[in-house]
Amino acid sequence: MRLRNICNIEEANKYLPKFIEAYNKKYGVPARESKDAHRSFSKKVDLDRLFAKQATKKIAKDLSFSYEGETYQIHVKNPNRFTKMYVNILDRPGKPLLIECNGKGYTYTRWNDQVSQKLKVFDSKKLEACWPTRQVKPKRNHPWR
């Protein structure tokens, strides 16, 4: 486009059909078979589920699990059956999380009271500054005194 002095979108849109024709002439490869290989789409397929980001997490004794820095707790009738089992988390764009265990969906709540804070990492200079500055004197009867 620079060689043709195209500087704006209108000129680029006018040039686009010529470019596509030249590009297909240069790089286009004819199909091995002329039959259309596309399959028809089934309406039964849940696209939200298919394109969801999926993760597997282990349930703790208190029926909680963490996902992307948040802690969640599932609600079940028989809590003893679910300890140490795995849940599938489906993170669908624009929709709430879907929590499944053994193919069945469960309700959950997000724990807001727990704020997970990462431990601070100090370099050696800052670490020495954090040490206590007051030296402890040994007692009178201490053997090193």
mmCIF file with all atom_site columns, C-alpha atoms in Angstrom, residues 51-56 88-92:
data_model
loop_
_atom_site.group_PDB
_atom_site.id
_atom_site.type_symbol
_atom_site.label_atom_id
_atom_site.label_alt_id
_atom_site.label_comp_id
_atom_site.label_asym_id
_atom_site.label_entity_id
_atom_site.label_seq_id
_atom_site.pdbx_PDB_ins_code
_atom_site.Cartn_x
_atom_site.Cartn_y
_atom_site.Cartn_z
_atom_site.occupancy
_atom_site.B_iso_or_equiv
_atom_site.pdbx_formal_charge
_atom_site.auth_seq_id
_atom_site.auth_comp_id
_atom_site.auth_asym_id
_atom_site.auth_atom_id
_atom_site.pdbx_PDB_model_num
ATOM 1  C CA . PHE A 1 51 ? -15.912 -22.241 24.024 1.00 0.00 ? 51 PHE A CA 1
ATOM 2  C CA . ALA A 1 52 ? -15.769 -21.825 27.808 1.00 0.00 ? 52 ALA A CA 1
ATOM 3  C CA . LYS A 1 53 ? -12.420 -21.676 29.578 1.00 0.00 ? 53 LYS A CA 1
ATOM 4  C CA . GLN A 1 54 ? -12.290 -24.851 31.656 1.00 0.00 ? 54 GLN A CA 1
ATOM 5  C CA . ALA A 1 55 ? -10.372 -25.690 34.813 1.00 0.00 ? 55 ALA A CA 1
ATOM 6  C CA . THR A 1 56 ? -10.393 -28.558 37.304 1.00 0.00 ? 56 THR A CA 1
ATOM 7  C CA . ASN A 1 88 ? -14.963 -28.663 36.674 1.00 0.00 ? 88 ASN A CA 1
ATOM 8  C CA . ILE A 1 89 ? -15.157 -24.899 36.377 1.00 0.00 ? 89 ILE A CA 1
ATOM 9  C CA . LEU A 1 90 ? -16.545 -23.465 33.151 1.00 0.00 ? 90 LEU A CA 1
ATOM 10 C CA . ASP A 1 91 ? -15.720 -19.779 32.763 1.00 0.00 ? 91 ASP A CA 1
ATOM 11 C CA . ARG A 1 92 ? -18.034 -18.514 30.026 1.00 0.00 ? 92 ARG A CA 1
#
